[in-house]
Tab-separated table of C-alpha atoms in Angstrom:
chain	number	residue	atom	x	y	z
A	244	MET	CA	34.496	-152.655	-139.012
A	245	THR	CA	31.732	-150.337	-138.199
A	246	PHE	CA	30.640	-149.663	-134.982
A	247	ARG	CA	26.707	-147.810	-134.613
A	248	GLY	CA	27.736	-146.392	-137.775
A	249	PHE	CA	31.045	-145.175	-137.961
A	250	ASP	CA	33.983	-146.611	-140.345
A	251	ALA	CA	37.232	-146.200	-138.724
A	252	ALA	CA	39.082	-147.025	-141.524
A	253	LYS	CA	37.539	-144.647	-143.328
A	254	LEU	CA	37.448	-141.372	-140.624
A	255	ARG	CA	41.290	-142.017	-140.326
A	256	ARG	CA	41.946	-141.459	-144.136
A	257	LEU	CA	39.350	-138.173	-143.851
A	258	ALA	CA	41.658	-137.074	-140.884
A	259	LYS	CA	44.908	-137.669	-143.162
A	260	ASP	CA	43.377	-136.148	-145.925
A	261	LEU	CA	42.890	-132.740	-144.120
A	262	ASP	CA	46.091	-132.991	-142.677
A	263	GLY	CA	47.404	-133.088	-146.228
A	264	LEU	CA	45.301	-130.471	-147.252
A	265	GLY	CA	46.393	-128.533	-144.199
A	266	GLN	CA	50.216	-128.237	-144.867
A	267	ASN	CA	49.862	-127.743	-148.305
A	268	SER	CA	47.847	-124.539	-147.866
A	269	GLY	CA	50.346	-122.221	-147.023
A	270	ARG	CA	52.207	-122.967	-150.884
A	271	LEU	CA	48.609	-122.333	-152.219
A	272	HIS	CA	48.541	-119.485	-150.301
A	273	THR	CA	51.769	-118.280	-151.325
A	274	GLN	CA	50.528	-119.348	-155.794
A	275	LEU	CA	47.604	-117.429	-155.200
A	276	ALA	CA	49.067	-114.304	-153.767
A	277	ALA	CA	51.483	-114.223	-156.685
A	278	VAL	CA	48.620	-114.547	-159.242
A	279	LEU	CA	46.557	-112.025	-157.796
A	280	THR	CA	49.548	-109.265	-156.640
A	281	THR	CA	50.640	-109.784	-160.651
A	282	ALA	CA	47.183	-109.226	-161.770
A	283	GLN	CA	46.931	-105.965	-159.647
A	284	GLN	CA	50.135	-104.733	-161.047
A	285	ASN	CA	48.828	-104.579	-164.566
A	286	LEU	CA	45.283	-103.561	-163.955
A	287	PRO	CA	45.050	-99.773	-164.295
A	288	ALA	CA	44.666	-97.808	-160.839
A	289	GLY	CA	41.529	-97.708	-159.277
A	290	GLN	CA	40.755	-101.306	-160.683
A	291	SER	CA	40.640	-104.823	-157.878
A	292	ALA	CA	42.227	-107.854	-158.832
A	293	SER	CA	39.605	-109.426	-156.754
A	294	ARG	CA	35.616	-108.119	-155.591
A	295	SER	CA	36.077	-110.271	-153.260
A	296	PRO	CA	37.662	-108.311	-150.496
A	297	ALA	CA	38.718	-111.541	-148.874
A	298	LEU	CA	41.375	-112.869	-152.131
A	299	GLN	CA	41.862	-108.709	-152.237
A	300	ASP	CA	43.522	-109.142	-148.824
A	301	LEU	CA	46.174	-111.582	-150.507
A	302	VAL	CA	47.331	-108.723	-152.871
A	303	GLY	CA	50.983	-108.532	-152.080
A	304	ASP	CA	50.722	-111.402	-149.452
A	305	LEU	CA	54.057	-113.385	-150.827
A	306	VAL	CA	56.093	-113.708	-147.782
A	307	PRO	CA	55.081	-117.077	-145.783
A	308	MET	CA	54.883	-116.833	-142.195
A	309	PRO	CA	55.029	-119.976	-140.891
A	310	PHE	CA	55.926	-118.856	-136.854
A	311	PHE	CA	53.190	-116.841	-136.815
A	312	GLY	CA	50.666	-118.760	-139.088
A	313	ARG	CA	47.861	-117.147	-141.807
A	314	ARG	CA	45.461	-114.577	-140.741
A	315	SER	CA	43.550	-115.156	-144.341
A	316	LEU	CA	42.768	-117.980	-146.627
A	317	PRO	CA	43.763	-120.232	-147.598
A	318	GLY	CA	46.810	-119.965	-145.629
A	319	SER	CA	44.796	-119.802	-142.404
A	320	LEU	CA	43.664	-123.507	-142.976
A	321	GLY	CA	47.262	-124.853	-142.250
A	322	GLY	CA	46.465	-124.221	-138.235
A	323	GLU	CA	42.741	-124.911	-138.561
A	324	LEU	CA	42.786	-128.240	-141.011
A	325	GLY	CA	45.470	-129.196	-138.943
A	326	GLU	CA	43.590	-128.793	-135.445
A	327	MET	CA	40.692	-130.984	-136.951
A	328	GLN	CA	43.158	-133.504	-137.866
A	329	SER	CA	44.796	-134.058	-134.533
A	330	SER	CA	40.901	-133.825	-132.668
A	331	MET	CA	40.285	-136.900	-134.977
A	332	THR	CA	42.594	-138.575	-134.943
A	333	ARG	CA	42.365	-138.541	-131.182
A	334	ARG	CA	38.240	-139.174	-131.153
A	335	ILE	CA	39.129	-141.897	-133.774
A	336	THR	CA	41.348	-143.745	-131.255
A	337	GLN	CA	38.812	-144.094	-128.518
A	338	LEU	CA	36.256	-145.175	-130.935
A	339	GLU	CA	38.591	-147.923	-131.771
A	340	GLY	CA	38.758	-148.547	-128.208
A	341	LEU	CA	35.225	-148.545	-127.502
A	342	GLN	CA	34.829	-151.324	-130.752
A	343	GLU	CA	37.397	-153.295	-129.176
A	344	LEU	CA	35.795	-152.534	-125.644
A	345	ALA	CA	32.133	-154.012	-127.319
A	346	ARG	CA	33.938	-157.042	-128.766
A	347	LYS	CA	35.305	-158.192	-125.057
A	348	GLY	CA	31.373	-157.902	-124.170
A	349	TYR	CA	31.775	-154.476	-121.802
A	350	PRO	CA	28.279	-152.321	-121.902
A	351	VAL	CA	29.068	-149.426	-124.714
A	352	SER	CA	26.950	-146.385	-124.432
A	353	ASP	CA	25.884	-144.099	-127.651
A	354	SER	CA	26.504	-140.717	-125.802
A	355	LEU	CA	30.192	-142.296	-125.454
A	356	LEU	CA	31.579	-142.208	-129.102
A	357	PHE	CA	33.726	-139.788	-130.475
A	358	LEU	CA	34.646	-138.399	-127.005
A	359	ASP	CA	38.312	-136.512	-126.383
A	360	GLU	CA	39.882	-139.093	-124.066
A	361	ALA	CA	42.119	-141.667	-123.833
A	362	ALA	CA	40.935	-145.188	-125.586
A	363	PRO	CA	39.219	-147.498	-122.892
A	364	ASP	CA	40.979	-150.223	-121.306
A	365	ALA	CA	39.002	-153.209	-120.146
A	366	LYS	CA	41.827	-154.126	-117.624
A	367	LYS	CA	41.361	-151.233	-115.341
A	368	ILE	CA	37.663	-151.955	-115.555
A	369	ASP	CA	38.386	-155.330	-114.516
A	370	ASP	CA	41.089	-154.013	-111.553
A	371	ALA	CA	38.751	-151.843	-110.438
A	372	LEU	CA	35.727	-154.015	-110.254
A	373	ARG	CA	38.202	-156.691	-108.121
A	374	ARG	CA	39.063	-153.890	-105.867
A	375	LEU	CA	35.453	-153.292	-105.076
A	376	GLU	CA	34.707	-156.933	-104.596
A	377	GLY	CA	37.598	-157.269	-102.476
A	378	LEU	CA	36.072	-155.060	-100.002
A	379	ARG	CA	34.021	-157.857	-98.684
A	380	GLY	CA	35.919	-159.637	-95.824
A	381	THR	CA	38.634	-157.871	-96.447
A	382	ASP	CA	40.797	-157.429	-92.670
A	383	PHE	CA	42.139	-153.338	-92.395
A	384	GLY	CA	44.089	-154.098	-89.628
A	385	VAL	CA	43.823	-151.643	-86.575
A	386	ASN	CA	44.848	-148.266	-88.771
A	387	GLY	CA	41.240	-148.727	-90.250
A	388	ASN	CA	39.931	-148.724	-94.215
A	389	ARG	CA	41.015	-145.434	-94.995
A	390	ASP	CA	44.044	-145.928	-96.738
A	391	ASP	CA	42.010	-149.160	-99.013
A	392	LEU	CA	39.732	-146.742	-99.458
A	393	GLU	CA	41.832	-144.128	-100.769
A	394	LYS	CA	43.797	-146.802	-103.316
A	395	ILE	CA	40.222	-147.707	-105.102
A	396	ALA	CA	38.840	-144.002	-104.780
A	397	ARG	CA	42.502	-142.878	-106.888
A	398	GLU	CA	41.916	-145.535	-108.820
A	399	LEU	CA	37.984	-144.587	-109.547
A	400	ASP	CA	39.056	-140.503	-110.059
A	401	GLY	CA	41.935	-142.201	-113.346
A	402	LEU	CA	38.895	-143.892	-115.227
A	403	THR	CA	38.091	-142.221	-118.478
A	404	ALA	CA	34.365	-141.556	-119.278
A	405	ALA	CA	33.744	-145.319	-120.992
A	406	GLU	CA	35.687	-147.358	-118.416
A	407	ALA	CA	33.558	-145.188	-115.252
A	408	ASP	CA	30.432	-146.173	-117.290
A	409	ALA	CA	31.667	-150.022	-117.885
A	410	LEU	CA	32.448	-150.153	-114.101
A	411	ILE	CA	28.994	-148.607	-112.932
A	412	ALA	CA	27.337	-151.231	-115.690
A	413	LYS	CA	29.104	-154.028	-114.338
A	414	ALA	CA	29.794	-153.893	-110.787
A	415	SER	CA	27.158	-155.498	-108.976
A	416	PRO	CA	24.616	-152.968	-106.868
A	417	GLU	CA	25.387	-154.774	-103.894
A	418	ASP	CA	29.640	-154.208	-104.552
A	419	LEU	CA	28.780	-150.368	-104.676
A	420	ALA	CA	26.369	-149.944	-101.667
A	421	PHE	CA	29.450	-151.711	-100.312
A	422	PHE	CA	32.147	-149.350	-100.588
A	423	ASN	CA	29.598	-146.081	-100.361
A	424	GLN	CA	29.314	-147.799	-96.617
A	425	LEU	CA	32.538	-147.905	-96.385
A	426	ALA	CA	33.349	-144.721	-97.454
A	427	THR	CA	30.650	-142.955	-95.237
A	428	CYS	CA	31.500	-144.530	-92.123
A	429	THR	CA	34.556	-142.279	-90.724
A	430	ASP	CA	34.103	-143.658	-87.366
A	431	ASP	CA	36.324	-145.607	-85.635
A	432	SER	CA	36.498	-149.390	-85.303
A	433	GLY	CA	35.792	-149.739	-81.491
A	434	TRP	CA	39.576	-151.341	-80.952
A	435	SER	CA	41.555	-148.613	-81.598
A	436	PRO	CA	40.570	-144.534	-81.399
A	437	PHE	CA	43.505	-143.953	-83.582
A	438	ASP	CA	42.090	-146.019	-86.731
A	439	ASN	CA	40.870	-143.929	-89.431
A	440	ASN	CA	38.190	-145.179	-91.349
A	441	GLY	CA	36.181	-143.983	-94.138
A	442	LEU	CA	37.038	-141.165	-96.555
A	443	PRO	CA	36.692	-137.120	-95.752
A	444	GLU	CA	33.492	-136.113	-97.340
A	445	SER	CA	35.074	-133.874	-99.858
A	446	ARG	CA	37.713	-136.906	-100.725
A	447	LEU	CA	34.658	-138.848	-101.494
A	448	ARG	CA	32.667	-136.371	-103.289
A	449	GLN	CA	35.679	-135.667	-105.376
A	450	THR	CA	35.640	-138.861	-106.665
A	451	LEU	CA	31.712	-139.740	-106.567
A	452	GLY	CA	31.403	-135.926	-108.672
A	453	GLY	CA	33.846	-136.942	-111.160
A	454	MET	CA	32.605	-140.280	-112.094
A	455	LEU	CA	28.947	-138.668	-112.096
A	456	ALA	CA	30.296	-135.825	-114.604
A	457	LYS	CA	31.997	-139.254	-116.886
A	458	ILE	CA	28.989	-141.811	-116.626
A	459	SER	CA	26.269	-141.851	-119.452
A	460	PRO	CA	22.600	-141.002	-118.665
A	461	GLU	CA	21.339	-144.681	-118.792
A	462	ASN	CA	23.289	-145.288	-116.054
A	463	ILE	CA	22.960	-142.281	-113.236
A	464	GLY	CA	20.016	-143.536	-111.676
A	465	THR	CA	21.874	-146.981	-110.520
A	466	PHE	CA	24.887	-144.432	-109.907
A	467	GLN	CA	22.610	-142.411	-107.709
A	468	THR	CA	20.971	-145.674	-106.231
A	469	ALA	CA	24.583	-147.196	-104.369
A	470	PHE	CA	25.204	-143.217	-103.903
A	471	PRO	CA	22.290	-141.521	-102.314
A	472	GLY	CA	24.775	-139.136	-100.525
A	473	ILE	CA	25.079	-137.095	-104.266
A	474	GLN	CA	21.475	-135.711	-103.577
A	475	PRO	CA	20.743	-133.550	-100.581
A	476	THR	CA	17.745	-133.955	-99.269
A	477	PHE	CA	14.750	-131.711	-98.593
A	478	THR	CA	12.712	-133.332	-96.073
A	479	ASN	CA	14.350	-131.456	-93.288
A	480	THR	CA	12.826	-128.327	-94.683
A	481	GLY	CA	10.585	-125.665	-93.512
A	482	ALA	CA	8.653	-125.895	-96.777
A	483	TYR	CA	8.328	-129.855	-96.393
A	484	GLU	CA	7.846	-130.135	-92.964
A	485	SER	CA	4.946	-126.728	-92.826
A	486	GLY	CA	3.850	-127.000	-96.483
A	487	GLY	CA	5.590	-123.922	-97.925
A	488	ASN	CA	7.395	-120.435	-96.439
A	489	ASN	CA	5.552	-118.675	-93.762
A	490	GLN	CA	7.456	-115.519	-94.542
A	491	ASN	CA	6.718	-115.129	-98.334
A	492	GLY	CA	3.589	-116.962	-98.183
A	493	GLN	CA	4.485	-119.358	-100.719
A	494	THR	CA	2.739	-122.920	-100.309
A	495	ASN	CA	3.135	-126.152	-102.020
A	496	ASN	CA	2.083	-130.097	-102.157
A	497	GLY	CA	3.337	-132.882	-103.130
A	498	ILE	CA	7.747	-132.287	-103.229
A	499	HIS	CA	9.589	-134.213	-105.321
A	500	TRP	CA	12.424	-134.171	-107.656
A	501	ALA	CA	12.197	-133.744	-111.182
A	502	PRO	CA	14.234	-132.053	-113.933
A	503	PRO	CA	13.474	-128.639	-115.061
A	504	SER	CA	12.738	-127.756	-118.764
A	505	ASP	CA	14.298	-124.086	-118.582
A	506	PRO	CA	18.058	-123.933	-119.437
A	507	LEU	CA	21.050	-122.562	-117.526
A	508	PHE	CA	21.232	-119.259	-118.308
A	509	ASN	CA	17.960	-117.892	-120.395
A	510	ASN	CA	20.090	-114.165	-121.109
A	511	GLY	CA	23.077	-113.869	-118.980
A	512	VAL	CA	23.196	-113.388	-115.294
A	513	SER	CA	21.656	-110.578	-113.191
A	514	ALA	CA	21.011	-110.229	-109.434
A	515	ASP	CA	17.252	-109.954	-110.890
A	516	ASP	CA	17.482	-113.191	-111.746
A	517	VAL	CA	17.830	-115.110	-108.157
A	518	ASN	CA	14.115	-115.635	-106.623
A	519	GLN	CA	13.912	-117.311	-103.417
A	520	ARG	CA	10.980	-119.636	-103.078
A	521	GLN	CA	10.445	-121.974	-100.271
A	522	PHE	CA	13.661	-122.938	-98.750
A	523	GLY	CA	14.824	-120.555	-95.496
A	524	ASP	CA	18.176	-119.691	-97.058
A	525	CYS	CA	17.611	-116.122	-97.750
A	526	TRP	CA	21.037	-115.291	-95.493
A	527	TYR	CA	22.983	-117.394	-98.673
A	528	VAL	CA	20.610	-116.088	-101.551
A	529	ALA	CA	21.188	-112.419	-100.333
A	530	SER	CA	24.766	-113.279	-100.871
A	531	LEU	CA	24.452	-114.968	-104.504
A	532	ALA	CA	22.090	-112.112	-105.623
A	533	GLY	CA	24.688	-109.589	-104.237
A	534	LEU	CA	27.447	-111.494	-105.927
A	535	ALA	CA	25.334	-111.982	-109.688
A	536	GLN	CA	25.075	-108.104	-109.374
A	537	LYS	CA	28.495	-106.911	-108.544
A	538	ASP	CA	30.441	-109.858	-110.789
A	539	PRO	CA	27.673	-111.793	-113.379
A	540	GLN	CA	30.519	-113.489	-115.219
A	541	PHE	CA	32.554	-114.551	-112.492
A	542	ILE	CA	28.452	-116.724	-111.402
A	543	GLN	CA	28.654	-117.558	-115.179
A	544	ASP	CA	32.461	-119.082	-115.292
A	545	GLY	CA	31.080	-121.096	-112.283
A	546	ILE	CA	28.613	-123.441	-113.422
A	547	LYS	CA	28.802	-125.704	-116.749
A	548	GLN	CA	26.620	-128.320	-117.992
A	549	ASN	CA	27.835	-131.821	-118.611
A	550	PRO	CA	27.933	-133.331	-121.910
A	551	ASN	CA	25.472	-136.321	-119.805
A	552	GLY	CA	23.395	-133.733	-118.440
A	553	THR	CA	24.627	-133.088	-115.094
A	554	VAL	CA	25.769	-129.821	-113.280
A	555	SER	CA	28.838	-128.998	-111.620
A	556	VAL	CA	29.025	-125.968	-109.893
A	557	ARG	CA	32.402	-124.283	-108.442
A	558	VAL	CA	32.088	-124.373	-104.508
A	559	TRP	CA	34.267	-123.388	-102.041
A	560	ASP	CA	34.885	-125.056	-98.494
A	561	LYS	CA	35.785	-123.974	-95.366
A	562	ASN	CA	39.644	-124.328	-96.570
A	563	GLY	CA	39.514	-122.398	-99.341
A	564	SER	CA	40.298	-125.042	-101.716
A	565	TYR	CA	37.804	-124.366	-104.275
A	566	GLN	CA	36.076	-127.984	-105.956
A	567	TRP	CA	33.834	-128.396	-108.572
A	568	ILE	CA	30.265	-130.152	-107.196
A	569	THR	CA	28.450	-132.470	-109.446
A	570	MET	CA	25.008	-133.423	-109.528
A	571	THR	CA	21.814	-134.886	-111.571
A	572	ALA	CA	20.158	-132.436	-112.454
A	573	ASP	CA	16.696	-132.401	-111.116
A	574	LEU	CA	15.196	-130.328	-108.923
A	575	PRO	CA	13.238	-130.171	-105.806
A	576	THR	CA	9.316	-129.291	-107.365
A	577	ASP	CA	5.872	-129.504	-106.286
A	578	GLN	CA	3.089	-131.358	-108.223
A	579	ASN	CA	2.052	-128.997	-110.130
A	580	GLY	CA	5.782	-128.731	-111.732
A	581	SER	CA	6.602	-125.757	-109.609
A	582	PRO	CA	9.808	-125.162	-108.259
A	583	ILE	CA	10.545	-125.102	-104.728
A	584	SER	CA	13.937	-123.884	-104.648
A	585	THR	CA	15.683	-120.584	-105.649
A	586	TYR	CA	15.113	-120.371	-109.481
A	587	GLY	CA	15.072	-117.840	-112.066
A	588	ASN	CA	13.543	-116.220	-114.297
A	589	GLY	CA	13.367	-118.788	-117.178
A	590	GLU	CA	16.856	-119.843	-115.686
A	591	THR	CA	18.121	-122.501	-113.530
A	592	TRP	CA	21.173	-121.573	-112.373
A	593	PRO	CA	20.409	-120.100	-109.030
A	594	ALA	CA	18.849	-123.329	-108.095
A	595	TYR	CA	22.002	-125.444	-108.913
A	596	TYR	CA	23.905	-123.052	-106.930
A	597	GLU	CA	21.874	-123.676	-104.467
A	598	LYS	CA	21.298	-126.999	-104.606
A	599	ALA	CA	25.675	-126.941	-104.553
A	600	PHE	CA	25.444	-125.058	-101.417
A	601	ALA	CA	23.371	-127.179	-99.513
A	602	ILE	CA	25.585	-130.508	-100.361
A	603	ALA	CA	28.923	-128.410	-99.644
A	604	TYR	CA	27.567	-126.995	-96.427
A	605	ALA	CA	27.272	-130.362	-94.671
A	606	ASP	CA	31.446	-129.699	-94.282
A	607	ASP	CA	30.581	-127.977	-91.249
A	608	GLY	CA	29.193	-130.359	-88.990
A	609	ASP	CA	25.919	-128.810	-87.382
A	610	GLY	CA	24.363	-131.804	-87.466
A	611	GLU	CA	21.861	-130.413	-90.017
A	612	ARG	CA	21.949	-132.088	-94.122
A	613	GLY	CA	20.904	-130.490	-97.348
A	614	TYR	CA	18.484	-128.075	-97.909
A	615	GLY	CA	17.247	-127.832	-94.024
A	616	GLY	CA	21.194	-127.332	-93.158
A	617	ILE	CA	21.118	-124.368	-95.379
A	618	GLU	CA	18.394	-122.716	-93.615
A	619	GLY	CA	18.769	-120.086	-91.072
A	620	ASP	CA	22.579	-118.737	-90.455
A	621	ASP	CA	24.471	-115.696	-91.212
A	622	PRO	CA	25.259	-114.086	-94.620
A	623	LYS	CA	28.622	-113.753	-93.927
A	624	LYS	CA	28.654	-117.151	-93.738
A	625	SER	CA	28.156	-117.948	-97.184
A	626	ALA	CA	31.255	-115.758	-98.563
A	627	PRO	CA	33.514	-118.741	-98.172
A	628	TYR	CA	31.399	-121.013	-100.362
A	629	LEU	CA	30.880	-118.252	-103.214
A	630	THR	CA	34.417	-117.212	-103.140
A	631	GLY	CA	36.997	-118.376	-101.150
A	632	GLN	CA	36.948	-115.395	-99.231
A	633	GLU	CA	35.809	-114.694	-95.850
A	634	GLY	CA	32.723	-112.435	-95.280
A	635	GLN	CA	33.110	-109.491	-92.473
A	636	ASP	CA	31.330	-107.535	-90.597
A	637	LEU	CA	31.092	-103.837	-91.270
A	638	ARG	CA	31.895	-102.573	-87.258
A	639	THR	CA	33.941	-100.078	-85.871
A	640	GLY	CA	37.862	-100.723	-86.595
A	641	GLY	CA	36.933	-103.524	-89.134
A	642	PHE	CA	36.654	-103.238	-92.383
A	643	LEU	CA	35.374	-99.563	-92.367
A	644	GLY	CA	39.037	-99.184	-91.126
A	645	ILE	CA	40.868	-95.538	-90.034
A	646	GLY	CA	38.754	-93.787	-86.983
A	647	GLU	CA	35.402	-94.438	-85.613
A	648	HIS	CA	32.872	-95.227	-87.889
A	649	ASP	CA	29.249	-96.479	-86.793
A	650	ASP	CA	28.720	-99.797	-88.452
A	651	LYS	CA	25.194	-98.266	-89.465
A	652	ASN	CA	26.127	-95.243	-91.515
A	653	LEU	CA	24.910	-95.405	-94.886
A	654	SER	CA	28.093	-93.248	-96.416
A	655	SER	CA	30.735	-96.099	-94.667
A	656	LEU	CA	28.467	-98.707	-96.614
A	657	LYS	CA	28.564	-96.196	-99.828
A	658	ASN	CA	32.422	-97.048	-99.705
A	659	ALA	CA	32.352	-100.062	-99.236
A	660	PHE	CA	30.232	-100.655	-101.931
A	661	ASP	CA	31.637	-98.453	-104.319
A	662	ALA	CA	34.931	-100.167	-103.369
A	663	GLY	CA	33.459	-102.760	-104.977
A	664	LYS	CA	32.112	-105.204	-102.174
A	665	VAL	CA	28.903	-107.382	-102.069
A	666	LEU	CA	27.179	-105.670	-98.770
A	667	THR	CA	24.063	-107.725	-97.454
A	668	VAL	CA	21.863	-106.204	-94.300
A	669	SER	CA	19.412	-108.260	-91.900
A	670	THR	CA	16.390	-107.215	-90.152
A	671	PRO	CA	15.332	-107.865	-86.252
A	672	PRO	CA	13.391	-110.908	-85.073
A	673	ASP	CA	10.654	-108.491	-84.537
A	674	GLU	CA	7.268	-108.860	-84.740
A	675	SER	CA	6.321	-105.200	-84.134
A	676	LEU	CA	8.200	-104.067	-87.116
A	677	ALA	CA	6.758	-106.117	-89.176
A	678	LYS	CA	3.529	-104.287	-88.777
A	679	ASN	CA	5.069	-101.012	-87.758
A	680	HIS	CA	6.974	-100.162	-91.000
A	681	PRO	CA	6.809	-98.106	-93.743
A	682	LYS	CA	3.489	-98.788	-95.745
A	683	SER	CA	5.640	-97.983	-99.422
A	684	TRP	CA	7.604	-101.366	-98.389
A	685	ASP	CA	4.931	-103.438	-98.762
A	686	PRO	CA	5.018	-106.620	-99.217
A	687	SER	CA	9.290	-106.667	-99.955
A	688	TYR	CA	9.872	-105.611	-95.893
A	689	CYS	CA	9.613	-108.817	-93.365
A	690	THR	CA	11.466	-109.381	-90.689
A	691	ASN	CA	14.016	-111.791	-89.891
A	692	HIS	CA	14.997	-111.897	-93.660
A	693	ALA	CA	18.025	-110.769	-95.248
A	694	TYR	CA	18.710	-108.589	-98.305
A	695	TYR	CA	20.981	-107.572	-100.413
A	696	VAL	CA	22.673	-103.437	-101.142
A	697	ARG	CA	21.965	-102.991	-104.712
A	698	GLY	CA	23.041	-99.504	-104.657
A	699	PHE	CA	22.485	-96.072	-103.486
A	700	THR	CA	20.495	-92.673	-104.326
A	701	ASP	CA	21.626	-89.352	-105.530
A	702	ASP	CA	20.758	-88.117	-101.951
A	703	GLY	CA	22.667	-90.484	-99.932
A	704	LYS	CA	19.825	-93.558	-99.616
A	705	ILE	CA	20.220	-97.186	-99.773
A	706	ILE	CA	18.703	-99.427	-102.061
A	707	LEU	CA	17.991	-102.752	-100.394
A	708	GLY	CA	17.075	-105.768	-102.812
A	709	ASN	CA	14.646	-108.819	-101.703
A	710	PRO	CA	16.083	-112.026	-102.289
A	711	TRP	CA	12.834	-112.995	-103.106
A	712	GLY	CA	13.101	-111.441	-106.318
A	713	THR	CA	11.945	-107.929	-108.196
A	714	ALA	CA	8.559	-109.654	-109.496
A	715	GLY	CA	6.054	-108.299	-107.033
A	716	TYR	CA	8.530	-107.575	-104.585
A	717	LYS	CA	10.233	-104.120	-105.713
A	718	PRO	CA	13.373	-103.009	-103.922
A	719	ILE	CA	13.176	-101.029	-101.009
A	720	VAL	CA	14.972	-97.444	-100.517
A	721	VAL	CA	15.708	-96.229	-96.861
A	722	SER	CA	17.212	-93.411	-95.307
A	723	GLN	CA	19.445	-93.190	-92.917
A	724	GLU	CA	16.972	-92.878	-89.982
A	725	GLU	CA	14.966	-95.640	-91.147
A	726	PHE	CA	17.811	-97.981	-91.508
A	727	ASN	CA	18.765	-97.565	-87.653
A	728	LYS	CA	15.445	-98.458	-86.751
A	729	TYR	CA	14.734	-101.649	-89.180
A	730	PHE	CA	17.959	-102.975	-90.369
A	731	GLN	CA	20.632	-104.421	-88.759
A	732	SER	CA	24.320	-106.345	-89.158
A	733	PRO	CA	25.740	-105.016	-92.157
A	734	GLU	CA	28.197	-107.243	-93.805
A	735	ALA	CA	30.309	-107.340	-96.617
A	736	PHE	CA	32.757	-109.837	-98.750
A	737	ASP	CA	35.366	-108.939	-101.671
A	738	VAL	CA	34.816	-110.110	-105.280
A	739	PRO	CA	37.586	-112.367	-106.770
């Protein structure tokens, strides 16, 4: 039987043929090597048995090496075809499971065909549906509902992509919304101050993020409606309330969510990709730019695009444990299609790092959530979320270590920078400095703002980067005397 145009039986025969070819490749390798070796021995000196460099490598290669494999054709096909056959067999088994699921009337998305996962099990879908339906009217007793919700969360964690997608498609919107209502309410019942209700935010996010990364694009809208907490709000930001960023002068009209047209990466990762726009989170963006400068690969390894278009970013929590936060691909955008959040130069990775942080930082419980919750704070507070390691003030007796050091001493800051640390500094909230600073710094200098250290000049001056980006905001070169007057609060964190 064919399914979406694929015949599983024929594909299994193809996989079997590939496996047979792989098993015979070692014998063919030895036979071909023997022929070429004999030919080479009978040719005059200076002549080759083959004009192909790949075949010439077989001369003298007569001893099979089953434990180490072959580095050249045709012997190398043994491992390659074997791995291909194994992958095909797993995916064909999943396809056959989807066929069975469709026969039973479950919805199956084309995007889920041939995934490298276990075949879907209709019983697991039905069990999860019954558990969700059973939440209504359940008496959770004096201990609260956390145990029951945790059981459901573990069940949802164990679903394959096809199973999770079928569940979201078949579950009633009311059942999904009720599960979300129970899971997000962690207040006590009023009967007992010792009951446990809801799920911890990070635990719920783990389950919802895992499902969001798996389900088909067709069901993402349904999922987002049922679980609105997966999207951080921007209505509590200055950009939304005031129509822009009063520091860099950027304005907007009609902020809404929209998918970007740019890829995650355009040309690798660079600090110059980081352009803070209209949200007031320079303290985080400066740290992100500094980390991108010190270890671009660490940034690149910490973000991935899932097959369904969602994006996952690696974020640590305040306890030092990392998790992958999965989010929808849309970003805050104005009515002209211009990005509102931190963005890159033709790439979107900075925007998703910021969006993930806006989701994760809510765990600090300061009352604000979403993008508004990350506006206006201390750069060292961003370090644990970016790297899992604490940020630190560079003060006397702190990192700078032995002896007495002035925390504004540029030579001491250079030592920290040369030791591999990411350094940030801030400017005082002093409006007189905004009017009374070296004009060569315009328009990069701003009060009540965070900067990251880009490096040092040969004569000991510090080079500071503005997280607004390098387009129109050139780095500031600052002497020791100028640093003492116009900057404060040097902070640092280690790159893992």
